[in-house]
CSV table of C-alpha atoms and ligand atoms in Angstrom, one decimal:
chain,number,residue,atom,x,y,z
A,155,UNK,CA,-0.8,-14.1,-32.6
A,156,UNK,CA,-2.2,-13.3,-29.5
A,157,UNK,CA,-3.3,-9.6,-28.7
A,158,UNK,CA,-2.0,-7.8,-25.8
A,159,UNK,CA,-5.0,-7.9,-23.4
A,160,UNK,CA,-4.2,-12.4,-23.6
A,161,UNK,CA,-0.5,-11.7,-22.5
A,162,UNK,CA,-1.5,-9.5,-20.0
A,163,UNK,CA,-4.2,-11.9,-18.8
A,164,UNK,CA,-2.0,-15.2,-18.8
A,165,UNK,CA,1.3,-12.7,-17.5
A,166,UNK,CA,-1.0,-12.2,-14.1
A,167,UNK,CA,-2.3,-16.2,-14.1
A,168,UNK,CA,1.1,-17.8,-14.1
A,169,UNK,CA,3.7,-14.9,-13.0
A,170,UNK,CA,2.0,-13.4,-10.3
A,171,UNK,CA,-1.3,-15.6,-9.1
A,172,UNK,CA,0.3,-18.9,-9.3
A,173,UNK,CA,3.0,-17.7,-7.0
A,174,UNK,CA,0.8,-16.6,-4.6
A,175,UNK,CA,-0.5,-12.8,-4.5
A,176,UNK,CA,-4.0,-13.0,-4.2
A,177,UNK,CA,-5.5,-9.1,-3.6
A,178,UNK,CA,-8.0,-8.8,-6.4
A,179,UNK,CA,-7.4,-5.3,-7.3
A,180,UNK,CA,-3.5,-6.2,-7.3
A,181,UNK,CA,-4.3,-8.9,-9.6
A,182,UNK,CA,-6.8,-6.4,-12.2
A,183,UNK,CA,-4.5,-3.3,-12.4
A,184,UNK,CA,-2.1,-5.9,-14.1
A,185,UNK,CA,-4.4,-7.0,-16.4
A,186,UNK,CA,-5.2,-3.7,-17.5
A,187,UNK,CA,-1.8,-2.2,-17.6
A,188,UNK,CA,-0.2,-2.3,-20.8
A,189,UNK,CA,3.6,-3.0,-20.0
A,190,UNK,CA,4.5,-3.0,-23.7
A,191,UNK,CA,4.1,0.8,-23.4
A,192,UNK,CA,6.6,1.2,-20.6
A,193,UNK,CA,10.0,-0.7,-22.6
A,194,UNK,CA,12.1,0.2,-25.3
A,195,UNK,CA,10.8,-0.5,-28.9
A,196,UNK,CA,12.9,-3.3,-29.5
A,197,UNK,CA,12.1,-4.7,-26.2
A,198,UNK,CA,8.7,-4.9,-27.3
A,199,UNK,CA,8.0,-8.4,-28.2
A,200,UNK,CA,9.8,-9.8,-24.8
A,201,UNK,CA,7.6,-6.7,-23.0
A,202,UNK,CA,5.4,-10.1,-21.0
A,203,UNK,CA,8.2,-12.1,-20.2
A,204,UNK,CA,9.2,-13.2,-16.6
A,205,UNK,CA,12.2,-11.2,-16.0
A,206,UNK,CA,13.6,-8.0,-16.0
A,207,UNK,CA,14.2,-5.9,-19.4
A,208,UNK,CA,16.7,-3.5,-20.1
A,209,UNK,CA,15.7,0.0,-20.7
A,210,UNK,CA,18.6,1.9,-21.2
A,211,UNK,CA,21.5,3.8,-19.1
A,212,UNK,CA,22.0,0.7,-17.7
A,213,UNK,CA,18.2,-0.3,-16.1
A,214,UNK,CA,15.8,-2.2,-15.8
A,215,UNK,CA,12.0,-2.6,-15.7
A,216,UNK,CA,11.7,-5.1,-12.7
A,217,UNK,CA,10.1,-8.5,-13.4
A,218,UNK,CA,6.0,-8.3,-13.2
A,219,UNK,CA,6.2,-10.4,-10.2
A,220,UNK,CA,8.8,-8.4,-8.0
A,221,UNK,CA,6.3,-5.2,-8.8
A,222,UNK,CA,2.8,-6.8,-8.0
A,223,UNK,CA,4.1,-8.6,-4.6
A,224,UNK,CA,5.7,-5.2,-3.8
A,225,UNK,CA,2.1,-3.6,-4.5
A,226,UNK,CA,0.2,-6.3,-2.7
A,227,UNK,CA,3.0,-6.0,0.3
A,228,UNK,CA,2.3,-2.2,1.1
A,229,UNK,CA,-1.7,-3.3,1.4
A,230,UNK,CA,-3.3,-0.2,-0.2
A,231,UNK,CA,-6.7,1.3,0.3
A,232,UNK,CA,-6.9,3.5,-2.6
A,233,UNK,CA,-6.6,6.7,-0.5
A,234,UNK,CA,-2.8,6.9,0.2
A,235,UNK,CA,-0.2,9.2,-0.7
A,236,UNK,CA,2.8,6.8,-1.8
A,237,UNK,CA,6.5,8.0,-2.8
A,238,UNK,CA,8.3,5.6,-5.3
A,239,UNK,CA,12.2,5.9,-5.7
A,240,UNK,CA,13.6,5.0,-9.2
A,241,UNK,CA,10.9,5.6,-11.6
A,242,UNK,CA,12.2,3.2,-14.4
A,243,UNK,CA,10.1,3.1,-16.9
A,244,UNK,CA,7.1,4.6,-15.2
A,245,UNK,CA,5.4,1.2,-15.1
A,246,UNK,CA,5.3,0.4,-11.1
A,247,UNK,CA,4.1,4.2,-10.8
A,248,UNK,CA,1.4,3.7,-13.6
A,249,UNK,CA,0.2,0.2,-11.5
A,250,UNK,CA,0.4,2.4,-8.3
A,251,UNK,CA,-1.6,5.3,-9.6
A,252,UNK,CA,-4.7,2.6,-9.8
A,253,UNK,CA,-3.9,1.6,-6.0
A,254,UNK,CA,-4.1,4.8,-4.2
A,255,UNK,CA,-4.4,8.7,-4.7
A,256,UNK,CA,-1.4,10.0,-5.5
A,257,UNK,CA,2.0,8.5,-6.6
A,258,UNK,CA,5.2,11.1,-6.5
A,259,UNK,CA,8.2,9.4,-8.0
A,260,UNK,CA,11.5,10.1,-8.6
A,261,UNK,CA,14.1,9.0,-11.3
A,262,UNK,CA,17.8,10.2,-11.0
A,263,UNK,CA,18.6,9.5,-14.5
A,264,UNK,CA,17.0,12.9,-16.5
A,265,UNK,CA,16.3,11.0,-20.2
A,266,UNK,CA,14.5,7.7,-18.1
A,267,UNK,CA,12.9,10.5,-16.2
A,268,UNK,CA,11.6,12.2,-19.2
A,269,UNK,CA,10.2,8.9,-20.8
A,270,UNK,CA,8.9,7.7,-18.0
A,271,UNK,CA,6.4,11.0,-17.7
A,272,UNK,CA,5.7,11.2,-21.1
A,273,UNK,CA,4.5,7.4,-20.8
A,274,UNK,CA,2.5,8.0,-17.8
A,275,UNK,CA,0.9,10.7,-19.7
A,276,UNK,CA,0.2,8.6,-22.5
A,277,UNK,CA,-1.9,6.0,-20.4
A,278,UNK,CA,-4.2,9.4,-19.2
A,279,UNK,CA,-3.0,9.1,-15.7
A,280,UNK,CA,-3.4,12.1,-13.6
A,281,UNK,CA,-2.4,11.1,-10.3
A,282,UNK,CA,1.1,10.0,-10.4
A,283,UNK,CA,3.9,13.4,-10.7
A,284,UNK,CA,7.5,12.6,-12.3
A,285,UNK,CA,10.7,14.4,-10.4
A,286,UNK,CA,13.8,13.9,-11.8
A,287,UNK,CA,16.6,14.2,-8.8
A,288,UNK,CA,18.3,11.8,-6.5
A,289,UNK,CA,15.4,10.0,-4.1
A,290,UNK,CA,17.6,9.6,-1.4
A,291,UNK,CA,17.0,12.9,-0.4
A,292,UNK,CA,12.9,12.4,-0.9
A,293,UNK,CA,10.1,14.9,-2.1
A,294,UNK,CA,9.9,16.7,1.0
A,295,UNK,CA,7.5,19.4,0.0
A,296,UNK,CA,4.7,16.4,-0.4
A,297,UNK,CA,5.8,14.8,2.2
A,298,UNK,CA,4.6,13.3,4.6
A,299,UNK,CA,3.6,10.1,2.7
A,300,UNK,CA,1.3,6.8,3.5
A,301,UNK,CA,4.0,4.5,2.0
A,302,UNK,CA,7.3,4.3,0.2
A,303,UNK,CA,8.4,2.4,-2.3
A,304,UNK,CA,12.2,1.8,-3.1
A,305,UNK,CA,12.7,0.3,-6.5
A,306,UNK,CA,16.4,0.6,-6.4
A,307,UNK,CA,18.7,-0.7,-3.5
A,308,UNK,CA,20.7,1.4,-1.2
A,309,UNK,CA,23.8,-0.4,0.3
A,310,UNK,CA,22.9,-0.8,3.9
A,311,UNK,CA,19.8,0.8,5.6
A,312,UNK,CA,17.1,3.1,4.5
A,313,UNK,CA,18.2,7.1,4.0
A,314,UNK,CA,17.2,9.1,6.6
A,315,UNK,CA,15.1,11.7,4.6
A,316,UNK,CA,13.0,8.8,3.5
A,317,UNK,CA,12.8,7.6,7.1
A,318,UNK,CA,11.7,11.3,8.1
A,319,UNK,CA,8.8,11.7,5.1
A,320,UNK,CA,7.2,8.4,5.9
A,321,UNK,CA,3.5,9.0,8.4
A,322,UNK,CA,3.6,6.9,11.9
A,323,UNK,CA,2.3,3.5,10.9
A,324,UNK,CA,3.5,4.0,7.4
A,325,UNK,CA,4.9,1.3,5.5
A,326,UNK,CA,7.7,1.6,3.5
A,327,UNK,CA,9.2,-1.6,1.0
A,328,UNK,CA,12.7,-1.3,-0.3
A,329,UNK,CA,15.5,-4.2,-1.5
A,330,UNK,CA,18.1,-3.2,1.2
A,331,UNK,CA,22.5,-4.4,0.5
A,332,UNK,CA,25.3,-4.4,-2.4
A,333,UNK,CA,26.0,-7.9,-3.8
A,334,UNK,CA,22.9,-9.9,-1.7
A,335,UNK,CA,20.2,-7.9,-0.9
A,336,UNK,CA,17.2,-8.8,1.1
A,337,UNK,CA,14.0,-7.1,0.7
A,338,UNK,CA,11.8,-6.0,3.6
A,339,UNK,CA,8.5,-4.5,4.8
A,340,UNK,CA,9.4,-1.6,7.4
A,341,UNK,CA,7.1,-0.2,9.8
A,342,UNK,CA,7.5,3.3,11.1
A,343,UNK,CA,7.2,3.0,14.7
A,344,UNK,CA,8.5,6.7,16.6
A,345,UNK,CA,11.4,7.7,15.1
A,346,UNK,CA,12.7,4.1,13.7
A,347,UNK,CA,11.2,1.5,11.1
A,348,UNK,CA,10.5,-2.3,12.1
A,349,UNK,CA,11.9,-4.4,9.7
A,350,UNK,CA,10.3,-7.8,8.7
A,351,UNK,CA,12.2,-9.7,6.1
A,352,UNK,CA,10.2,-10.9,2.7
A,353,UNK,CA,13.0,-12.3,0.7
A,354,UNK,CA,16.3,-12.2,-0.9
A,355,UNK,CA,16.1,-10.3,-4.4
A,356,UNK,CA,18.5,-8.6,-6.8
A,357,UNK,CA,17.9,-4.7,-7.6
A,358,UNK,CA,20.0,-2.2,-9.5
A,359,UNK,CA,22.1,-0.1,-6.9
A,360,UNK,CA,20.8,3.3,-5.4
A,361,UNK,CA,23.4,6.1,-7.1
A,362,UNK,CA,23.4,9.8,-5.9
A,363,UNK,CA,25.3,11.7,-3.6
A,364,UNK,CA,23.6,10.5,0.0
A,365,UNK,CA,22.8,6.7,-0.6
A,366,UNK,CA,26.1,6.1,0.6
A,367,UNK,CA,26.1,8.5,3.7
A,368,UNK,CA,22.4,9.3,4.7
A,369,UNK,CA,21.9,5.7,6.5
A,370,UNK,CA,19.8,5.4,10.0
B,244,SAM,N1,10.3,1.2,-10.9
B,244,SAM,C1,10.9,1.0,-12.2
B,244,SAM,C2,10.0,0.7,-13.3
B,244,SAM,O1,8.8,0.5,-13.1
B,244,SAM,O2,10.4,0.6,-14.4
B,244,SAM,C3,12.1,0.2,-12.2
B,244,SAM,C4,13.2,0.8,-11.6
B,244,SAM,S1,14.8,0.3,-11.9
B,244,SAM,C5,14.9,-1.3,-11.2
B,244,SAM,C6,15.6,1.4,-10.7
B,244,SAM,C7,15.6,2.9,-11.1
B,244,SAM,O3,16.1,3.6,-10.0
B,244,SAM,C8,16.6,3.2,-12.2
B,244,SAM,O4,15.8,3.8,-13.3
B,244,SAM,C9,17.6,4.1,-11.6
B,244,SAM,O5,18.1,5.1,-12.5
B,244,SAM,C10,16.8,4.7,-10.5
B,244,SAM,N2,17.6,5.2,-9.4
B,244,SAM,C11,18.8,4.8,-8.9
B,244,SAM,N3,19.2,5.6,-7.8
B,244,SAM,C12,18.3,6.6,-7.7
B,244,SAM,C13,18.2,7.7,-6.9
B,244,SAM,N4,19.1,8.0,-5.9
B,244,SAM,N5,17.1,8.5,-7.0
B,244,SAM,C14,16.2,8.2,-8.0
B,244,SAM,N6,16.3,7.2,-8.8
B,244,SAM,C15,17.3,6.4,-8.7
């Protein structure tokens, strides 16, 4: 049987390098993160696979891929301040923690929200804080941040708050529509972001009270 480290290792080689993301430290964090701690038990044994995995109330873990293109994308330094929205599992934070200096996320669902930390916390990470609450609306206390990261898709544009917490120059990634959505790289450039288009992708829908409303 092979051990965990050899999935990891050939996950990275034919998932993520063969289809093109090439930043080194990208490429190591994903060796070194163990994503069978981040699914349900009895997802376990599919934990390397090339797709998506259920982890309850309806979500997913996103597909390895999706995660470490999103990570390469934002073209981190190791000094930023990032903001995910839709913690998950607590995996894409756990990868981000080893990018940058801080990760804030939030998860609107509280039981995902609770795993998620207690997961993080398993893997000794100190730099990445678990909110539970509806992202739409931000962290606006540590705010303003280097990047953001959306992880769940709003129906037509960006909410405002998250528009508002990003620095000038910051870069902010998010799968953006309802039944096709396209994911893009925005820019913030005075008071509005500067899409450029990546690719067409399918994310779990943005829920709370303002990802309907809040749009720019
Ligand atoms: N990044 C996650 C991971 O590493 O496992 C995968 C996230 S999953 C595709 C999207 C998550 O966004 C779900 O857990 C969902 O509950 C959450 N979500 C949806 N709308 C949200 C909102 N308004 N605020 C915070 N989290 C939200």
């Amino acid at each position: 049987m092979r051990t965990s480290q050899q999935l990891r290792n050939e996950m990275v080689k034919r998932q993520i390098e063969n289809r093109g993301v090439r930043d080194g430290r990208v490429l190591q964090t994903f060796r070194n993160m163990p994503r069978d701690e981040f699914v349900p038990e009895d997802a376990k044994a599919w934990a390397y696979d090339d797709c998506p995995i259920p982890i309850g109330y309806n979500q997913t873990i996103s597909q390895p891929y999706i995660v470490a293109f999103m990570a390469e994308a934002l073209e981190l330094s190791s000094d930023e301040r990032i903001l995910e929205i839709g913690t998950g599992s607590g995996y894409n934070a756990a990868v981000l923690s080893k990018l940058c200096r801080e990760v804030y996320t939030i998860e609107i669902i509280p039981e995902l929200a609770k795993r998620a930390e207690e997961a993080i916390e398993k893997q000794d990470i100190k730099n990445a804080f678990v909110r539970q609450g509806d992202g739409s609306l931000g962290w606006p206390e540590e705010a303003p941040f280097d990047a953001i990261i959306l992880t769940a898709a709003p129906p037509k544009e960006i909410p405002i708050p998250l528009v508002i917490q990003l620095k000038q120059g910051g870069r902010l990634i998010a799968p953006v529509g309802e039944e096709t959505q396209e994911l893009a790289l925005y820019i913030k450039q005075g008071i509005s972001l500067v899409p450029y288009h990546l690719m067409p992708v399918r994310f779990v829908p943005m829920i709370g009270k303002i990802a309907k409303q809040a749009t720019l």
